[in-house]
Amino acid sequence: MRQTLSRLFPCAVAGVLLCSSLTAQQALTPYSYSIPKKTLVSHGAVVSAHPLASQVGVSILQQGGNAFDAAIATQLALAVVYPAAGNIGGGGFMVAHLVTPPHNPGKGAAAQHGSAVTGRDIALDFREKAPAAATRDMYLDAAGNPVKGLSENGHLASGIPGTIAGLFAELKYAKLPFAKLIQPAIDLAENGFVITAEEARNLNSAQGAFKNYNTVQPVFVKAVDWKKGDTLVQKDLAKTLRLIRDKGAKGFYEGETARLILEEMHRGKGIITAADLQGFKAVERNPAVFSYKGYSIVTMPLPSSGGVVLQQMLKMVEDQPLASYGFESVKAVHLMTEVERLAYADRAQYLGDRDFYSVPVDTLVSPAYIRTRLALIPARAGNSRDIKAGVLSPASEETTHLDVIDAKGNAVSITTTLNGGFGNKVVVGGAGFFLNNEMDDFSIKPGVPNMYGAVGTEANAIAPGKRMLSSMSPTIVLNKGKVYLVVGTPGGTTITTSVFQTLVDILDFGLSTDDAVNLPKFHHQWLPDEIFVEPGFSTTTRDSLKVMGYTVAQRGSIGRTEVIKVLPGQQIEAVADNRGDDAAVGY
Ligand code: DON
């Protein structure tokens, strides 16, 4: 009999039930649940932005599913219980480590059958694409100026959704039938679940936008304020999920759901066509893999900037005595800030969808180039006017993250998004799901910042069928070929710097997993030339940074980092971020 070693820590209160010791074996209780922040277990764990979604994932593990089964079920449950970011109308990335032969091996996987010990690293790109009718200047007025909000809200802001194609691409590594993985999401949508205080706040803050941008009033619009404990029922979404259960990806990209998306586009003057939907494909890519202090870091390549930016930042600090500087010390924050500045300057200049634009990735991460960049770091505060992207030789605030590990050591790290909270705010009439506003991640005009303040150039200009540059950096750290850490977070451009800090916190500063997740983070992205710090960041360090010449600004929370760490003896420690309703469940 399985022994449950779950040690569930004092946790926040959700729904109507006081926080109690929740075990994954309990049936899903959508009307009263707690929010466990940490679990220490021996078989498998799921950390996600919502306790019900984490519970769904663990129950799939307990029914014989592997990490991919659990990730699919968790992702689908998030699309129901976390409508601000969980989605079927958005897109994302998966990074995974597979140690067992797949049940239904796809192309390229068969070679792994005899090599279960070493395993295989996988990167799956289900990022949205620009519709075929998209044009480079589609968000500019006749004078060439950006039309305020056009790339952020409403029908034109949406890229072609990629999540469902992604889920079916993940399925080739899963063991259980898809119908079993999607059923918990269908039940949660059909029968409803109680919302948390944070969900109520999110829904209330978007009421005006929901009314503005929808052509058919969605269930999320309410005459009186949403409050903690209200039940959210999503019948249209349940119907759409049933179509996907019964017809596969065609249940979304073709037939009734596609018809509803196209009608929505027609009513709202959007440009996504039937051909855009039918033509969408998720793509397996070679993951970005590099070493850091003897560990192997596996992360997402382009069109995520993570593969290049995280690698540049870690490689720049790898030989520096960071540990002796200490966590949140002036010296450490100075070095890490300058490294972030340099990497984000290159991001703005060089990074974009490699299928459309030639990106000199190898040069950007080469040791020689890293050395020349490192040499630019001044003793005092750097200045973004002086720092530009490197000159290369010619040759050369809503998203959600989930981590899963299973008893065999397979691990899945997925970051998925609608981009902003509730995406473009448009719910597809009759189909019940939000569309993304991912088009804003393109550089709509060179030098014009997007909603995260990121600027870009030609590399990330809009083109039909192109994928917009992302910061999402689902990451897995291997130690001698075995999964050691599973890490990721939402947070727009702060994603890559948060993953960077989390890794350095654990691997260099020796912080506990809880501290690496929950202690204040900081962020610099070249432009604007400011260090953003979370509330609680050391005031002494902050004052010293100002004396060095930095502008330091306090902002709201940075990301919601989820970490799974494999301890000696194969114990699994899973920690969910305290910044939200995020929950760690295991068995
Ligand atoms: O792909 C990206 O980088 C953004 N669309 C992510 C947005 C995000 O993380 C917002 N969440 N807080």
XYZ file of C-alpha atoms and ligand atoms in Angstrom:
599
model
C 0.000 0.000 0.000
C 1.218 3.464 -0.765
C 2.386 5.402 2.190
C 1.463 9.044 2.145
C 4.293 11.149 3.426
C 2.579 14.429 2.650
C 3.457 17.017 5.190
C 1.147 19.814 4.380
C 2.057 23.060 5.981
C -0.126 25.775 7.419
C -1.822 27.256 4.459
C -4.130 29.938 3.232
C -7.883 29.534 3.395
C -10.051 29.150 0.334
C -13.695 28.555 -0.295
C -15.633 27.909 2.829
C -13.438 25.423 4.599
C -10.746 26.261 7.092
C -7.358 25.031 6.043
C -6.925 21.413 6.957
C -4.601 18.600 6.193
C -5.394 17.800 2.592
C -4.315 14.492 1.143
C -4.330 13.894 -2.534
C -6.307 10.690 -2.041
C -9.327 12.709 -1.005
C -11.909 13.170 -3.706
C -11.848 16.517 -5.418
C -13.823 18.928 -3.267
C -14.494 21.952 -5.457
C -16.767 23.585 -2.909
C -14.345 23.568 0.017
C -10.633 23.272 -0.282
C -7.447 24.518 1.300
C -4.291 25.875 -0.303
C -1.311 23.716 0.678
C 1.929 25.574 0.082
C 4.414 22.788 0.542
C 4.560 19.046 0.422
C 7.292 16.520 1.128
C 6.487 13.185 -0.486
C 8.050 10.085 -1.941
C 6.082 9.332 -5.132
C 5.059 12.361 -7.128
C 3.979 15.981 -6.864
C 2.258 18.770 -8.742
C 2.650 22.496 -8.093
C 0.357 24.869 -9.924
C -1.476 28.162 -9.544
C -4.584 26.546 -8.070
C -5.126 23.850 -5.422
C -7.903 22.122 -7.380
C -5.672 21.872 -10.457
C -2.750 20.504 -8.398
C -5.119 17.986 -6.799
C -6.412 16.879 -10.209
C -2.827 16.291 -11.358
C -1.873 14.225 -8.327
C -5.003 12.101 -8.548
C -4.016 11.287 -12.152
C -0.551 10.231 -10.920
C -2.232 8.016 -8.351
C -4.368 6.418 -11.041
C -1.246 5.286 -12.877
C -0.618 8.337 -15.014
C 2.895 9.619 -15.584
C 4.108 13.227 -15.310
C 2.761 14.021 -18.793
C -0.714 12.676 -17.974
C -0.731 14.725 -14.781
C 0.517 17.845 -16.566
C -2.211 17.569 -19.227
C -4.947 17.111 -16.606
C -3.563 19.972 -14.488
C -3.317 22.294 -17.485
C -6.913 21.545 -18.479
C -8.156 22.015 -14.908
C -6.356 25.377 -14.757
C -8.263 26.450 -17.876
C -11.406 26.110 -15.756
C -10.422 27.108 -12.211
C -7.930 29.844 -13.106
C -9.548 31.702 -16.001
C -7.219 34.714 -15.670
C -4.340 32.699 -17.088
C -5.165 29.003 -17.338
C -6.431 28.615 -20.851
C -7.427 26.811 -23.986
C -7.389 30.091 -25.918
C -3.710 30.898 -25.332
C -0.412 29.138 -25.779
C 2.797 28.194 -24.029
C 5.837 25.987 -23.721
C 6.712 22.655 -22.145
C 10.166 21.517 -21.094
C 10.289 17.912 -19.948
C 12.693 15.191 -18.934
C 11.596 11.701 -19.914
C 13.240 8.740 -18.239
C 10.783 6.054 -19.226
C 9.995 4.885 -22.741
C 6.845 6.578 -23.984
C 3.677 4.495 -24.138
C 3.044 5.607 -27.686
C 6.407 6.764 -28.986
C 6.354 9.493 -31.555
C 8.967 10.392 -34.123
C 12.385 10.545 -32.559
C 11.333 8.963 -29.312
C 11.970 5.347 -30.243
C 15.715 5.725 -29.842
C 15.113 6.272 -26.167
C 13.712 2.811 -25.489
C 17.037 1.346 -24.602
C 18.355 4.401 -22.820
C 15.954 4.951 -19.963
C 18.831 5.740 -17.623
C 19.977 8.816 -19.452
C 16.516 9.933 -20.437
C 15.605 12.535 -22.977
C 14.977 16.265 -22.759
C 12.014 17.634 -24.662
C 10.966 21.188 -25.562
C 7.488 21.700 -26.962
C 6.438 25.004 -28.510
C 2.702 25.667 -28.586
C 3.132 29.425 -28.657
C 0.433 31.332 -30.565
C 1.130 32.582 -34.098
C 0.191 35.781 -35.869
C -2.818 35.193 -38.154
C -2.162 35.100 -41.919
C -3.815 38.509 -42.310
C -1.538 40.134 -39.700
C 0.692 42.925 -40.952
C 3.762 44.570 -39.563
C 2.047 47.911 -38.875
C -1.394 46.622 -37.918
C -1.361 48.411 -34.535
C -0.225 51.799 -35.925
C -2.406 54.692 -37.062
C -2.043 56.533 -40.377
C 0.696 58.698 -38.857
C 2.628 55.583 -37.811
C 1.884 55.887 -34.094
C 0.666 52.958 -31.975
C -3.107 52.971 -31.412
C -3.459 52.757 -27.658
C -4.599 49.357 -26.424
C -5.181 47.833 -29.869
C -2.595 45.076 -29.376
C -3.732 44.523 -25.778
C -7.527 44.290 -25.753
C -10.220 43.042 -28.056
C -10.329 40.709 -31.011
C -7.341 42.041 -32.965
C -4.995 41.380 -30.036
C -5.340 37.621 -30.300
C -2.819 35.295 -31.850
C -3.956 31.882 -33.123
C -4.454 29.788 -29.973
C -1.909 27.010 -29.474
C -2.782 25.303 -26.202
C -4.965 22.489 -27.543
C -2.391 21.567 -30.205
C 0.154 21.575 -27.374
C -1.907 19.259 -25.179
C -2.251 16.697 -27.969
C 1.483 16.925 -28.697
C 2.134 16.250 -24.981
C -0.225 13.286 -25.149
C 2.212 11.178 -27.158
C 4.328 10.846 -23.998
C 1.328 10.117 -21.746
C -0.105 6.743 -20.751
C -3.771 7.252 -19.946
C -6.631 7.935 -22.377
C -7.222 11.630 -23.036
C -10.881 11.273 -21.969
C -9.711 10.465 -18.451
C -7.363 13.451 -18.340
C -9.924 16.009 -19.458
C -12.885 14.729 -17.408
C -11.982 16.533 -14.153
C -11.875 19.829 -16.089
C -15.248 19.078 -17.682
C -16.759 18.313 -14.263
C -15.302 21.484 -12.716
C -16.719 23.573 -15.564
C -20.107 21.824 -15.598
C -20.722 21.687 -11.846
C -18.719 24.706 -10.778
C -16.251 25.374 -7.978
C -15.984 28.058 -5.334
C -13.660 30.919 -6.044
C -10.970 32.292 -3.746
C -10.703 35.892 -2.553
C -7.993 36.532 -5.139
C -10.109 35.149 -7.970
C -12.997 37.345 -6.839
C -10.687 40.383 -6.867
C -9.365 39.515 -10.335
C -12.845 39.063 -11.767
C -14.125 42.283 -10.184
C -11.218 44.323 -11.492
C -11.912 43.208 -15.070
C -15.709 43.773 -15.145
C -15.436 47.005 -17.150
C -13.179 45.383 -19.744
C -15.427 42.301 -19.991
C -18.401 44.562 -20.755
C -16.411 46.635 -23.240
C -14.886 43.937 -25.352
C -17.453 41.135 -25.419
C -20.053 40.734 -28.114
C -21.930 38.104 -26.073
C -22.119 38.634 -22.308
C -19.940 35.966 -20.631
C -20.619 34.224 -17.280
C -17.784 36.248 -15.769
C -19.902 39.432 -15.858
C -21.909 39.809 -12.673
C -24.355 42.487 -11.515
C -22.934 42.536 -7.987
C -19.302 42.025 -7.012
C -17.838 38.531 -7.005
C -16.847 37.405 -3.535
C -14.841 34.605 -2.013
C -16.963 31.448 -1.828
C -19.145 32.260 -4.856
C -19.588 29.318 -7.206
C -18.379 29.759 -10.791
C -20.180 27.472 -13.266
C -19.022 27.472 -16.933
C -21.510 25.458 -19.021
C -20.266 26.735 -22.404
C -16.692 25.854 -21.496
C -17.832 22.378 -20.377
C -19.460 21.881 -23.783
C -16.270 22.958 -25.580
C -14.171 20.623 -23.432
C -16.551 17.744 -24.228
C -16.091 18.440 -27.953
C -12.315 18.283 -27.449
C -12.696 15.060 -25.452
C -14.786 13.478 -28.195
C -13.120 14.843 -31.340
C -9.542 15.530 -30.237
C -7.755 18.681 -31.465
C -10.373 18.891 -34.237
C -12.918 19.552 -31.489
C -11.213 22.920 -31.143
C -9.600 23.827 -34.464
C -12.498 22.588 -36.607
C -16.258 22.022 -36.354
C -18.463 23.723 -33.780
C -15.722 25.414 -31.693
C -13.942 26.768 -34.768
C -17.296 28.039 -36.048
C -17.883 29.881 -32.758
C -14.369 31.402 -32.865
C -14.925 32.572 -36.459
C -18.328 34.049 -35.612
C -16.705 35.833 -32.678
C -14.009 37.171 -35.003
C -16.654 38.341 -37.435
C -18.645 40.178 -34.721
C -15.521 41.785 -33.243
C -13.679 42.524 -36.513
C -10.907 40.083 -35.678
C -8.742 38.472 -38.371
C -8.306 34.820 -37.357
C -9.604 32.573 -40.162
C -10.583 28.910 -40.517
C -7.304 28.297 -42.341
C -5.362 29.874 -39.444
C -7.045 27.496 -36.995
C -6.713 24.377 -39.130
C -3.104 25.119 -39.951
C -1.863 25.578 -36.388
C 0.788 23.082 -35.291
C 2.702 22.683 -32.036
C 6.410 22.112 -32.691
C 8.994 20.057 -30.824
C 12.264 21.957 -30.707
C 15.730 21.175 -29.467
C 15.750 22.367 -25.863
C 18.384 24.887 -24.804
C 20.790 22.805 -22.703
C 23.901 24.160 -21.005
C 26.000 23.480 -17.943
C 26.117 25.557 -14.790
C 28.497 24.558 -12.021
C 28.248 20.897 -12.965
C 24.464 20.886 -13.310
C 22.741 20.610 -16.640
C 20.172 23.354 -17.229
C 17.396 22.455 -19.665
C 15.180 25.319 -20.763
C 13.075 26.679 -23.608
C 14.700 27.841 -26.855
C 13.318 30.514 -29.196
C 10.643 31.741 -29.599
C 11.224 31.957 -25.851
C 13.993 34.389 -25.061
C 14.649 32.224 -21.975
C 17.103 29.865 -23.656
C 19.455 32.685 -24.644
C 18.835 35.171 -21.824
C 18.992 32.674 -18.937
C 22.097 31.092 -20.414
C 23.840 34.454 -20.858
C 23.014 35.520 -17.298
C 24.055 32.262 -15.639
C 27.226 31.982 -17.717
C 28.207 35.560 -16.824
C 27.977 34.803 -13.084
C 29.227 31.202 -13.168
C 32.845 32.037 -12.351
C 32.092 34.924 -10.021
C 32.252 34.479 -6.217
C 28.508 35.056 -5.828
C 28.160 32.736 -2.837
C 30.727 34.724 -0.880
C 28.857 37.957 -1.656
C 25.696 36.542 -0.070
C 21.999 36.633 -0.911
C 20.606 40.151 -1.427
C 23.996 41.718 -0.684
C 24.893 44.904 -2.564
C 27.678 43.142 -4.444
C 25.423 40.282 -5.537
C 22.523 42.532 -6.591
C 24.942 44.846 -8.437
C 26.475 41.972 -10.405
C 23.154 40.282 -11.123
C 21.532 43.567 -12.169
C 24.326 44.380 -14.619
C 24.153 40.878 -16.024
C 20.384 41.264 -16.479
C 20.897 44.650 -18.190
C 23.365 43.178 -20.677
C 21.238 40.140 -21.493
C 18.035 42.171 -21.953
C 19.815 44.625 -24.286
C 20.637 41.658 -26.539
C 17.086 40.337 -26.146
C 15.677 43.592 -27.510
C 18.040 43.665 -30.488
C 18.485 40.105 -31.605
C 15.745 37.793 -30.409
C 12.637 36.726 -32.287
C 11.106 33.690 -33.976
C 14.001 31.804 -35.591
C 11.653 30.345 -38.196
C 11.364 33.891 -39.585
C 14.494 35.747 -38.591
C 18.082 34.660 -38.400
C 19.121 34.882 -34.751
C 22.829 34.419 -33.968
C 22.140 32.163 -30.975
C 25.484 30.370 -31.006
C 27.404 33.636 -30.935
C 25.218 35.161 -28.236
C 25.949 32.281 -25.859
C 29.563 31.630 -26.868
C 32.198 31.860 -24.090
C 34.151 34.511 -26.020
C 31.097 36.750 -26.376
C 30.076 36.217 -22.740
C 33.592 37.346 -21.699
C 33.369 40.553 -23.750
C 29.991 41.371 -22.219
C 31.151 40.648 -18.675
C 34.069 43.032 -19.189
C 31.576 45.886 -19.678
C 30.292 45.724 -16.101
C 31.353 48.853 -14.215
C 32.186 49.047 -10.518
C 29.253 51.358 -9.885
C 25.785 51.453 -11.432
C 25.817 50.824 -15.159
C 23.780 52.938 -17.534
C 21.447 51.641 -20.214
C 22.354 54.584 -22.471
C 25.910 53.233 -22.593
C 24.957 49.577 -22.836
C 23.672 48.473 -26.190
C 23.277 45.023 -27.609
C 26.668 43.497 -28.367
C 28.142 43.994 -31.813
C 28.349 40.578 -33.367
C 30.620 39.538 -36.184
C 28.629 38.989 -39.385
C 29.089 35.223 -39.094
C 27.786 35.178 -36.310
C 0.663 40.302 -15.765
C -1.021 36.782 -16.513
C 0.575 33.570 -17.146
C 0.731 30.398 -15.167
C 3.354 27.810 -14.480
C 3.097 24.195 -13.353
C 5.660 21.600 -12.311
C 5.098 17.854 -12.181
C 7.310 14.954 -11.180
C 6.318 11.309 -11.065
C 7.617 8.253 -9.229
C 9.892 7.280 -12.137
C 11.588 10.676 -12.191
C 9.873 12.024 -15.316
C 9.427 15.751 -14.940
C 7.337 18.312 -16.775
C 7.665 22.093 -16.533
C 4.971 24.063 -18.381
C 4.393 27.792 -18.607
C 1.207 28.767 -20.396
C -0.466 32.104 -20.884
C -3.178 34.331 -22.265
C -0.562 37.121 -21.834
C -2.443 39.747 -19.796
C -4.981 38.794 -17.100
C -7.982 37.265 -18.959
C -6.056 37.771 -22.224
C -7.782 40.131 -24.658
C -10.859 40.041 -22.326
C -12.947 38.435 -25.084
C -14.782 35.209 -24.271
C -15.670 33.313 -27.428
C -19.467 33.598 -27.524
C -21.074 30.196 -26.856
C -17.682 28.502 -26.329
C -16.876 29.927 -22.907
C -13.116 30.565 -23.057
C -10.972 33.689 -23.161
C -8.786 34.528 -26.140
C -5.202 35.671 -25.658
C -3.679 39.099 -26.293
C -0.326 37.631 -27.246
C 0.082 39.899 -30.311
C 1.313 42.543 -27.849
C 4.450 40.443 -27.313
C 5.562 41.384 -30.826
C 7.466 44.617 -31.254
C 4.562 46.601 -32.742
C 6.994 49.383 -33.685
C 10.771 49.476 -33.129
C 11.539 50.997 -29.744
C 7.899 51.163 -28.571
C 7.577 49.285 -25.266
C 4.939 46.563 -24.944
C 2.816 46.067 -21.819
C 5.850 44.703 -19.971
C 8.064 47.595 -21.068
C 10.001 45.347 -23.460
C 11.254 46.931 -26.649
C 12.261 45.145 -29.813
C 13.301 45.531 -33.405
C 13.064 43.744 -36.743
C 13.797 40.370 -35.115
C 10.439 40.496 -33.326
C 8.403 42.477 -35.875
C 4.962 41.144 -36.819
C 4.701 38.792 -39.799
C 1.964 36.340 -40.816
C 2.441 32.948 -39.172
C 5.297 34.213 -36.991
C 5.490 33.503 -33.255
C 5.913 36.480 -30.950
C 8.987 36.508 -28.686
C 8.301 35.247 -25.166
C 10.010 35.354 -21.792
C 8.427 32.142 -20.552
C 11.224 29.907 -19.323
C 10.041 26.543 -18.026
C 13.257 24.966 -16.748
C 14.563 21.665 -15.434
C 17.935 21.227 -13.717
C 19.581 17.824 -13.977
C 22.250 16.506 -11.672
C 24.192 13.631 -13.229
C 21.365 13.057 -15.684
C 18.611 12.939 -13.074
C 16.023 15.578 -12.329
C 17.117 17.815 -9.447
C 14.931 20.922 -9.848
C 11.781 21.790 -11.783
C 11.306 25.565 -11.917
C 9.175 28.216 -13.568
C 7.010 31.273 -13.048
C 4.715 33.765 -14.751
C 5.566 37.483 -14.722
C 6.123 38.798 -18.265
C 9.696 40.000 -18.739
C 10.459 39.258 -15.070
C 10.099 35.529 -15.788
C 13.663 34.951 -16.935
C 15.235 37.055 -14.199
C 13.087 35.252 -11.597
C 14.187 31.838 -12.874
C 17.785 33.137 -12.905
C 17.495 34.319 -9.285
C 15.748 31.147 -8.121
C 18.522 28.993 -9.587
C 21.301 31.188 -8.164
C 19.497 31.310 -4.787
C 19.482 27.514 -4.578
C 22.701 26.605 -6.406
C 24.963 29.467 -5.212
C 23.506 30.992 -2.055
C 22.270 27.650 -0.699
C 18.830 29.024 0.152
C 16.072 26.616 1.139
C 13.455 25.982 -1.526
C 10.881 27.978 0.481
C 13.202 30.978 0.676
C 14.209 30.764 -2.975
C 10.518 30.836 -3.878
C 9.225 33.369 -1.377
C 11.951 35.859 -0.449
C 11.786 39.176 -2.356
C 12.997 39.226 -5.939
C 14.358 42.059 -8.058
C 14.431 42.739 -11.778
C 16.280 44.811 -14.359
C 15.500 44.616 -18.083
C 17.863 47.197 -19.653
C 14.986 49.545 -20.428
C 13.611 51.141 -18.365
C 16.893 51.706 -16.540
C 15.618 50.854 -13.075
C 15.979 48.036 -10.596
C 12.513 46.907 -9.589
C 12.330 45.343 -6.137
C 9.509 43.622 -4.328
C 8.177 44.834 -0.993
C 10.374 43.406 1.752
C 13.613 43.765 -0.239
C 16.460 44.759 2.098
C 16.329 48.516 2.717
C 20.061 48.576 3.517
C 20.917 47.048 0.154
C 18.449 49.342 -1.539
C 20.042 52.427 0.022
C 23.553 51.277 -0.925
C 22.433 50.643 -4.517
C 21.105 54.195 -4.694
C 24.455 55.520 -3.478
C 26.093 53.540 -6.295
C 23.925 55.419 -8.784
C 21.014 53.039 -9.324
C 17.382 54.046 -9.572
C 15.513 51.554 -7.404
C 11.722 51.323 -7.584
C 9.446 49.175 -5.474
C 6.721 47.394 -7.413
C 4.073 44.749 -6.700
C 4.894 41.087 -6.496
C 7.254 39.576 -9.038
C 6.044 36.269 -10.453
C 4.754 33.206 -8.715
C 7.580 30.767 -8.702
C 6.913 27.048 -8.366
C 9.756 24.696 -7.492
C 10.051 20.943 -7.169
C 13.344 19.740 -5.706
C 14.452 16.126 -5.498
C 16.179 15.536 -2.161
C 18.649 12.771 -1.349
C 16.844 9.425 -1.111
C 14.467 10.531 -3.872
C 12.251 12.459 -1.472
C 10.349 15.111 -3.366
C 9.962 18.610 -1.973
C 7.384 20.743 -3.791
C 6.896 24.407 -2.916
C 4.197 26.752 -4.207
C 4.596 30.517 -4.192
C 2.971 32.409 -1.317
C 2.226 35.319 -3.648
C -0.956 33.705 -4.989
C -3.348 30.767 -4.550
C -0.607 28.461 -5.809
C -0.631 25.012 -4.258
C 1.720 22.056 -3.903
C 0.144 18.618 -3.649
C 1.848 15.241 -3.613
C 1.605 11.672 -2.436
O 5.240 35.176 -23.258
C 5.499 36.102 -22.501
O 6.632 36.424 -22.194
C 4.345 36.875 -21.880
N 3.192 36.790 -22.731
C 4.083 36.348 -20.509
C 3.023 37.117 -19.776
C 3.044 36.922 -18.328
O 3.858 36.231 -17.783
C 2.039 37.677 -17.553
N 1.977 37.179 -16.208
N 2.114 37.643 -15.197
